């Protein structure tokens, strides 16, 4: 007779419920848009009770913000795993560019984030919350840039600004992907940026550990 599995604690059950709600929220945003993602539809998609939703998130905005925060954290972990998996530093930039597009921007999850950005144009509270969230994210991503890359000899480029340009490029490509429907165009743009970036930066040698994270990153947005 196999041993009985240990029962989950209340905290574990609560966290699992919250994760179901967050996953359902992101799926709903990607498929139904911000306006179509009502609390009722998200609860049905998550397969939880309305009481469970109210317990964790009293309103739609709180749920949306936590979902966005969860998405950004997941994105950071994805990029970190890609960077650490590349043993050959000479290929680190190419691998990062390709993985960032394929695993983050060219996904339904980025469409969900885009829905939040569009909604924030007419929602001052949502805009302010997203602004604060992006500031928190920059405090994590900016040190990571210097951790993995360094300026090329003889250059004085601000590498943080170069990667900000990269994010803007990917955001623009992703927002028009449903209109362009042209993978060759996307690939050409990514290669062009990579060639330009390699003129001003190199991957640091021997990086095998992730960069340190600010304390603020470990604080959940809903606390």
PDB file of C-alpha atoms in Angstrom:
ATOM      1  CA  UNK A   1       0.000   0.000   0.000  1.00  0.00           C
ATOM      2  CA  UNK A   2       1.412   3.346  -1.016  1.00  0.00           C
ATOM      3  CA  UNK A   3       1.832   6.011   1.618  1.00  0.00           C
ATOM      4  CA  UNK A   4      -0.802   8.734   1.691  1.00  0.00           C
ATOM      5  CA  UNK A   5       0.286  12.049   0.232  1.00  0.00           C
ATOM      6  CA  UNK A   6       0.751  14.777   2.830  1.00  0.00           C
ATOM      7  CA  UNK A   7      -2.133  17.216   3.024  1.00  0.00           C
ATOM      8  CA  UNK A   8      -1.447  20.691   1.765  1.00  0.00           C
ATOM      9  CA  UNK A   9      -1.350  23.468   4.289  1.00  0.00           C
ATOM     10  CA  UNK A  10      -3.872  26.294   4.203  1.00  0.00           C
ATOM     11  CA  UNK A  11      -1.188  28.609   2.847  1.00  0.00           C
ATOM     12  CA  UNK A  12      -0.398  26.157   0.036  1.00  0.00           C
ATOM     13  CA  UNK A  13      -4.067  25.790  -0.878  1.00  0.00           C
ATOM     14  CA  UNK A  14      -4.488  29.558  -0.826  1.00  0.00           C
ATOM     15  CA  UNK A  15      -1.487  30.083  -3.080  1.00  0.00           C
ATOM     16  CA  UNK A  16      -2.708  27.415  -5.510  1.00  0.00           C
ATOM     17  CA  UNK A  17      -6.095  29.136  -5.704  1.00  0.00           C
ATOM     18  CA  UNK A  18      -4.434  32.468  -6.375  1.00  0.00           C
ATOM     19  CA  UNK A  19      -2.295  30.968  -9.130  1.00  0.00           C
ATOM     20  CA  UNK A  20      -5.389  29.524 -10.813  1.00  0.00           C
ATOM     21  CA  UNK A  21      -7.005  32.939 -10.792  1.00  0.00           C
ATOM     22  CA  UNK A  22      -3.885  34.612 -12.180  1.00  0.00           C
ATOM     23  CA  UNK A  23      -3.501  32.068 -14.987  1.00  0.00           C
ATOM     24  CA  UNK A  24      -7.171  32.413 -15.904  1.00  0.00           C
ATOM     25  CA  UNK A  25      -6.861  36.202 -15.919  1.00  0.00           C
ATOM     26  CA  UNK A  26      -3.946  36.192 -18.350  1.00  0.00           C
ATOM     27  CA  UNK A  27      -5.668  33.678 -20.611  1.00  0.00           C
ATOM     28  CA  UNK A  28      -8.829  35.771 -20.590  1.00  0.00           C
ATOM     29  CA  UNK A  29      -6.948  38.986 -21.397  1.00  0.00           C
ATOM     30  CA  UNK A  30      -5.203  37.333 -24.338  1.00  0.00           C
ATOM     31  CA  UNK A  31      -8.378  35.778 -25.738  1.00  0.00           C
ATOM     32  CA  UNK A  32     -11.196  38.147 -24.725  1.00  0.00           C
ATOM     33  CA  UNK A  33      -9.431  41.473 -24.184  1.00  0.00           C
ATOM     34  CA  UNK A  34      -9.625  43.734 -21.156  1.00  0.00           C
ATOM     35  CA  UNK A  35     -13.284  44.683 -21.561  1.00  0.00           C
ATOM     36  CA  UNK A  36     -14.319  41.073 -22.092  1.00  0.00           C
ATOM     37  CA  UNK A  37     -12.403  39.831 -19.052  1.00  0.00           C
ATOM     38  CA  UNK A  38     -15.034  40.194 -16.378  1.00  0.00           C
ATOM     39  CA  UNK A  39     -14.689  38.774 -12.895  1.00  0.00           C
ATOM     40  CA  UNK A  40     -17.472  36.299 -13.627  1.00  0.00           C
ATOM     41  CA  UNK A  41     -15.794  35.009 -16.794  1.00  0.00           C
ATOM     42  CA  UNK A  42     -12.430  34.711 -15.053  1.00  0.00           C
ATOM     43  CA  UNK A  43     -13.958  32.811 -12.135  1.00  0.00           C
ATOM     44  CA  UNK A  44     -15.600  30.372 -14.558  1.00  0.00           C
ATOM     45  CA  UNK A  45     -12.369  29.931 -16.487  1.00  0.00           C
ATOM     46  CA  UNK A  46     -10.420  29.301 -13.287  1.00  0.00           C
ATOM     47  CA  UNK A  47     -13.025  26.848 -11.984  1.00  0.00           C
ATOM     48  CA  UNK A  48     -13.206  28.483  -8.555  1.00  0.00           C
ATOM     49  CA  UNK A  49     -16.005  29.972  -6.499  1.00  0.00           C
ATOM     50  CA  UNK A  50     -16.859  33.657  -6.482  1.00  0.00           C
ATOM     51  CA  UNK A  51     -16.155  33.629  -2.754  1.00  0.00           C
ATOM     52  CA  UNK A  52     -12.591  32.451  -3.387  1.00  0.00           C
ATOM     53  CA  UNK A  53     -12.088  35.273  -5.868  1.00  0.00           C
ATOM     54  CA  UNK A  54     -13.414  37.891  -3.454  1.00  0.00           C
ATOM     55  CA  UNK A  55     -11.184  36.508  -0.685  1.00  0.00           C
ATOM     56  CA  UNK A  56      -8.038  36.993  -2.774  1.00  0.00           C
ATOM     57  CA  UNK A  57      -9.053  39.930  -4.981  1.00  0.00           C
ATOM     58  CA  UNK A  58     -11.877  42.276  -3.995  1.00  0.00           C
ATOM     59  CA  UNK A  59     -12.133  43.817  -7.452  1.00  0.00           C
ATOM     60  CA  UNK A  60     -11.059  43.395 -11.066  1.00  0.00           C
ATOM     61  CA  UNK A  61      -8.280  45.931 -10.878  1.00  0.00           C
ATOM     62  CA  UNK A  62      -6.507  44.168  -8.004  1.00  0.00           C
ATOM     63  CA  UNK A  63      -6.652  40.900  -9.929  1.00  0.00           C
ATOM     64  CA  UNK A  64      -5.366  42.480 -13.134  1.00  0.00           C
ATOM     65  CA  UNK A  65      -2.443  44.153 -11.393  1.00  0.00           C
ATOM     66  CA  UNK A  66      -1.349  40.977  -9.643  1.00  0.00           C
ATOM     67  CA  UNK A  67      -1.597  39.095 -12.933  1.00  0.00           C
ATOM     68  CA  UNK A  68       0.625  41.681 -14.620  1.00  0.00           C
ATOM     69  CA  UNK A  69       3.130  41.476 -11.781  1.00  0.00           C
ATOM     70  CA  UNK A  70       3.155  37.682 -12.008  1.00  0.00           C
ATOM     71  CA  UNK A  71       3.716  37.902 -15.761  1.00  0.00           C
ATOM     72  CA  UNK A  72       6.687  40.242 -15.386  1.00  0.00           C
ATOM     73  CA  UNK A  73       8.272  38.018 -12.740  1.00  0.00           C
ATOM     74  CA  UNK A  74       7.842  34.994 -14.991  1.00  0.00           C
ATOM     75  CA  UNK A  75       9.451  36.912 -17.860  1.00  0.00           C
ATOM     76  CA  UNK A  76      12.478  37.716 -15.708  1.00  0.00           C
ATOM     77  CA  UNK A  77      12.896  34.055 -14.741  1.00  0.00           C
ATOM     78  CA  UNK A  78      12.606  32.973 -18.386  1.00  0.00           C
ATOM     79  CA  UNK A  79      15.284  35.375 -19.589  1.00  0.00           C
ATOM     80  CA  UNK A  80      17.551  34.501 -16.673  1.00  0.00           C
ATOM     81  CA  UNK A  81      17.323  30.798 -17.477  1.00  0.00           C
ATOM     82  CA  UNK A  82      18.162  31.469 -21.127  1.00  0.00           C
ATOM     83  CA  UNK A  83      21.194  33.598 -20.297  1.00  0.00           C
ATOM     84  CA  UNK A  84      22.618  31.108 -17.817  1.00  0.00           C
ATOM     85  CA  UNK A  85      22.063  28.191 -20.194  1.00  0.00           C
ATOM     86  CA  UNK A  86      24.305  29.662 -22.898  1.00  0.00           C
ATOM     87  CA  UNK A  87      27.787  28.300 -22.241  1.00  0.00           C
ATOM     88  CA  UNK A  88      29.330  30.109 -25.216  1.00  0.00           C
ATOM     89  CA  UNK A  89      29.418  33.807 -24.364  1.00  0.00           C
ATOM     90  CA  UNK A  90      29.863  34.709 -28.032  1.00  0.00           C
ATOM     91  CA  UNK A  91      26.317  33.473 -28.710  1.00  0.00           C
ATOM     92  CA  UNK A  92      24.698  35.000 -25.639  1.00  0.00           C
ATOM     93  CA  UNK A  93      23.292  38.073 -27.352  1.00  0.00           C
ATOM     94  CA  UNK A  94      21.850  36.126 -30.291  1.00  0.00           C
ATOM     95  CA  UNK A  95      20.283  33.577 -27.951  1.00  0.00           C
ATOM     96  CA  UNK A  96      18.832  36.315 -25.766  1.00  0.00           C
ATOM     97  CA  UNK A  97      17.313  38.159 -28.729  1.00  0.00           C
ATOM     98  CA  UNK A  98      15.724  35.032 -30.180  1.00  0.00           C
ATOM     99  CA  UNK A  99      14.451  33.734 -26.845  1.00  0.00           C
ATOM    100  CA  UNK A 100      13.032  37.108 -25.842  1.00  0.00           C
ATOM    101  CA  UNK A 101      10.992  37.250 -29.017  1.00  0.00           C
ATOM    102  CA  UNK A 102       9.871  33.616 -29.119  1.00  0.00           C
ATOM    103  CA  UNK A 103       9.233  33.015 -25.416  1.00  0.00           C
ATOM    104  CA  UNK A 104       7.943  36.417 -24.340  1.00  0.00           C
ATOM    105  CA  UNK A 105       6.802  38.845 -27.017  1.00  0.00           C
ATOM    106  CA  UNK A 106       5.442  36.399 -29.615  1.00  0.00           C
ATOM    107  CA  UNK A 107       3.104  34.761 -27.102  1.00  0.00           C
ATOM    108  CA  UNK A 108      -0.496  35.128 -25.928  1.00  0.00           C
ATOM    109  CA  UNK A 109       0.865  36.334 -22.580  1.00  0.00           C
ATOM    110  CA  UNK A 110       2.299  39.440 -24.192  1.00  0.00           C
ATOM    111  CA  UNK A 111      -1.089  40.089 -25.802  1.00  0.00           C
ATOM    112  CA  UNK A 112      -2.505  40.004 -22.282  1.00  0.00           C
ATOM    113  CA  UNK A 113       0.017  42.608 -21.157  1.00  0.00           C
ATOM    114  CA  UNK A 114      -0.804  44.750 -24.193  1.00  0.00           C
ATOM    115  CA  UNK A 115      -4.461  44.719 -23.187  1.00  0.00           C
ATOM    116  CA  UNK A 116      -3.498  46.124 -19.793  1.00  0.00           C
ATOM    117  CA  UNK A 117      -1.370  48.833 -21.387  1.00  0.00           C
ATOM    118  CA  UNK A 118      -4.205  49.917 -23.674  1.00  0.00           C
ATOM    119  CA  UNK A 119      -6.702  49.941 -20.806  1.00  0.00           C
ATOM    120  CA  UNK A 120      -4.362  52.070 -18.694  1.00  0.00           C
ATOM    121  CA  UNK A 121      -4.645  54.918 -21.227  1.00  0.00           C
ATOM    122  CA  UNK A 122      -8.169  55.571 -19.942  1.00  0.00           C
ATOM    123  CA  UNK A 123      -7.735  54.377 -16.368  1.00  0.00           C
ATOM    124  CA  UNK A 124      -5.564  56.679 -14.261  1.00  0.00           C
ATOM    125  CA  UNK A 125      -5.394  54.291 -11.308  1.00  0.00           C
ATOM    126  CA  UNK A 126      -4.348  51.381 -13.497  1.00  0.00           C
ATOM    127  CA  UNK A 127      -1.798  53.590 -15.265  1.00  0.00           C
ATOM    128  CA  UNK A 128      -0.247  54.713 -11.986  1.00  0.00           C
ATOM    129  CA  UNK A 129      -0.020  51.137 -10.726  1.00  0.00           C
ATOM    130  CA  UNK A 130       1.578  49.903 -13.954  1.00  0.00           C
ATOM    131  CA  UNK A 131       4.012  52.819 -13.862  1.00  0.00           C
ATOM    132  CA  UNK A 132       5.144  51.842 -10.390  1.00  0.00           C
ATOM    133  CA  UNK A 133       5.399  48.220 -11.440  1.00  0.00           C
ATOM    134  CA  UNK A 134       7.618  49.091 -14.404  1.00  0.00           C
ATOM    135  CA  UNK A 135       9.903  51.079 -12.122  1.00  0.00           C
ATOM    136  CA  UNK A 136      10.261  48.009  -9.908  1.00  0.00           C
ATOM    137  CA  UNK A 137      11.041  45.894 -12.961  1.00  0.00           C
ATOM    138  CA  UNK A 138      13.695  48.341 -14.196  1.00  0.00           C
ATOM    139  CA  UNK A 139      15.507  48.009 -10.857  1.00  0.00           C
ATOM    140  CA  UNK A 140      15.856  44.300 -11.593  1.00  0.00           C
ATOM    141  CA  UNK A 141      16.542  44.291 -15.327  1.00  0.00           C
ATOM    142  CA  UNK A 142      19.016  47.169 -15.397  1.00  0.00           C
ATOM    143  CA  UNK A 143      21.550  45.496 -13.056  1.00  0.00           C
ATOM    144  CA  UNK A 144      21.108  42.301 -15.087  1.00  0.00           C
ATOM    145  CA  UNK A 145      22.291  44.113 -18.221  1.00  0.00           C
ATOM    146  CA  UNK A 146      25.577  45.069 -16.549  1.00  0.00           C
ATOM    147  CA  UNK A 147      25.849  41.613 -15.003  1.00  0.00           C
ATOM    148  CA  UNK A 148      25.786  39.810 -18.370  1.00  0.00           C
ATOM    149  CA  UNK A 149      27.183  42.418 -20.808  1.00  0.00           C
ATOM    150  CA  UNK A 150      29.871  45.090 -20.969  1.00  0.00           C
ATOM    151  CA  UNK A 151      30.651  47.939 -23.384  1.00  0.00           C
ATOM    152  CA  UNK A 152      32.887  47.060 -26.316  1.00  0.00           C
ATOM    153  CA  UNK A 153      36.411  48.529 -26.150  1.00  0.00           C
ATOM    154  CA  UNK A 154      36.446  52.156 -27.187  1.00  0.00           C
ATOM    155  CA  UNK A 155      32.680  52.667 -26.822  1.00  0.00           C
ATOM    156  CA  UNK A 156      30.719  54.639 -24.266  1.00  0.00           C
ATOM    157  CA  UNK A 157      27.198  53.520 -25.048  1.00  0.00           C
ATOM    158  CA  UNK A 158      24.682  53.243 -22.237  1.00  0.00           C
ATOM    159  CA  UNK A 159      23.839  49.553 -22.499  1.00  0.00           C
ATOM    160  CA  UNK A 160      20.660  50.017 -20.484  1.00  0.00           C
ATOM    161  CA  UNK A 161      19.421  52.438 -23.133  1.00  0.00           C
ATOM    162  CA  UNK A 162      20.385  49.995 -25.886  1.00  0.00           C
ATOM    163  CA  UNK A 163      18.280  47.257 -24.285  1.00  0.00           C
ATOM    164  CA  UNK A 164      15.420  49.693 -23.741  1.00  0.00           C
ATOM    165  CA  UNK A 165      15.517  50.327 -27.481  1.00  0.00           C
ATOM    166  CA  UNK A 166      15.389  46.549 -27.962  1.00  0.00           C
ATOM    167  CA  UNK A 167      12.279  46.257 -25.786  1.00  0.00           C
ATOM    168  CA  UNK A 168      10.601  49.041 -27.756  1.00  0.00           C
ATOM    169  CA  UNK A 169      11.446  47.269 -31.015  1.00  0.00           C
ATOM    170  CA  UNK A 170       9.958  43.991 -29.813  1.00  0.00           C
ATOM    171  CA  UNK A 171       6.875  45.718 -28.454  1.00  0.00           C
ATOM    172  CA  UNK A 172       6.270  47.378 -31.806  1.00  0.00           C
ATOM    173  CA  UNK A 173       6.770  44.136 -33.723  1.00  0.00           C
ATOM    174  CA  UNK A 174       4.475  42.250 -31.369  1.00  0.00           C
ATOM    175  CA  UNK A 175       1.705  44.852 -31.574  1.00  0.00           C
ATOM    176  CA  UNK A 176       1.676  44.596 -35.381  1.00  0.00           C
ATOM    177  CA  UNK A 177       2.324  40.861 -35.709  1.00  0.00           C
ATOM    178  CA  UNK A 178      -1.336  40.084 -36.444  1.00  0.00           C
ATOM    179  CA  UNK A 179      -1.246  42.560 -39.336  1.00  0.00           C
ATOM    180  CA  UNK A 180       2.172  41.783 -40.787  1.00  0.00           C
ATOM    181  CA  UNK A 181       2.000  37.989 -40.520  1.00  0.00           C
ATOM    182  CA  UNK A 182       5.556  37.975 -41.833  1.00  0.00           C
ATOM    183  CA  UNK A 183       8.116  35.953 -39.880  1.00  0.00           C
ATOM    184  CA  UNK A 184      10.867  36.915 -42.329  1.00  0.00           C
ATOM    185  CA  UNK A 185      10.336  40.606 -41.556  1.00  0.00           C
ATOM    186  CA  UNK A 186      10.591  39.948 -37.828  1.00  0.00           C
ATOM    187  CA  UNK A 187      13.713  37.829 -38.249  1.00  0.00           C
ATOM    188  CA  UNK A 188      15.371  40.545 -40.349  1.00  0.00           C
ATOM    189  CA  UNK A 189      14.630  43.210 -37.726  1.00  0.00           C
ATOM    190  CA  UNK A 190      16.032  41.053 -34.932  1.00  0.00           C
ATOM    191  CA  UNK A 191      19.213  40.331 -36.888  1.00  0.00           C
ATOM    192  CA  UNK A 192      19.656  44.015 -37.700  1.00  0.00           C
ATOM    193  CA  UNK A 193      19.367  45.042 -34.042  1.00  0.00           C
ATOM    194  CA  UNK A 194      21.754  42.282 -32.988  1.00  0.00           C
ATOM    195  CA  UNK A 195      24.386  43.390 -35.494  1.00  0.00           C
ATOM    196  CA  UNK A 196      24.111  46.972 -34.289  1.00  0.00           C
ATOM    197  CA  UNK A 197      24.207  45.972 -30.618  1.00  0.00           C
ATOM    198  CA  UNK A 198      27.342  43.842 -31.079  1.00  0.00           C
ATOM    199  CA  UNK A 199      29.196  46.954 -32.218  1.00  0.00           C
ATOM    200  CA  UNK A 200      28.844  48.483 -28.761  1.00  0.00           C
ATOM    201  CA  UNK A 201      28.708  45.518 -26.340  1.00  0.00           C
ATOM    202  CA  UNK A 202      30.157  42.131 -25.537  1.00  0.00           C
ATOM    203  CA  UNK A 203      29.043  39.350 -23.217  1.00  0.00           C
ATOM    204  CA  UNK A 204      30.996  39.132 -19.981  1.00  0.00           C
ATOM    205  CA  UNK A 205      33.090  36.006 -19.690  1.00  0.00           C
ATOM    206  CA  UNK A 206      32.593  33.375 -17.016  1.00  0.00           C
ATOM    207  CA  UNK A 207      29.146  34.488 -15.796  1.00  0.00           C
ATOM    208  CA  UNK A 208      27.532  31.418 -14.257  1.00  0.00           C
ATOM    209  CA  UNK A 209      25.351  32.910 -11.518  1.00  0.00           C
ATOM    210  CA  UNK A 210      22.247  35.102 -11.808  1.00  0.00           C
ATOM    211  CA  UNK A 211      22.482  38.776 -10.830  1.00  0.00           C
ATOM    212  CA  UNK A 212      21.428  39.841  -7.332  1.00  0.00           C
ATOM    213  CA  UNK A 213      17.804  40.959  -6.992  1.00  0.00           C
ATOM    214  CA  UNK A 214      16.620  44.081  -5.172  1.00  0.00           C
ATOM    215  CA  UNK A 215      14.603  43.443  -2.012  1.00  0.00           C
ATOM    216  CA  UNK A 216      11.603  45.167  -3.603  1.00  0.00           C
ATOM    217  CA  UNK A 217      11.275  42.365  -6.170  1.00  0.00           C
ATOM    218  CA  UNK A 218      10.327  39.856  -3.467  1.00  0.00           C
ATOM    219  CA  UNK A 219       7.417  41.965  -2.252  1.00  0.00           C
ATOM    220  CA  UNK A 220       4.119  40.962  -3.921  1.00  0.00           C
ATOM    221  CA  UNK A 221       2.243  43.772  -5.576  1.00  0.00           C
ATOM    222  CA  UNK A 222      -0.993  42.931  -3.747  1.00  0.00           C
ATOM    223  CA  UNK A 223       0.528  43.228  -0.243  1.00  0.00           C
TER     224      UNK A 223
END
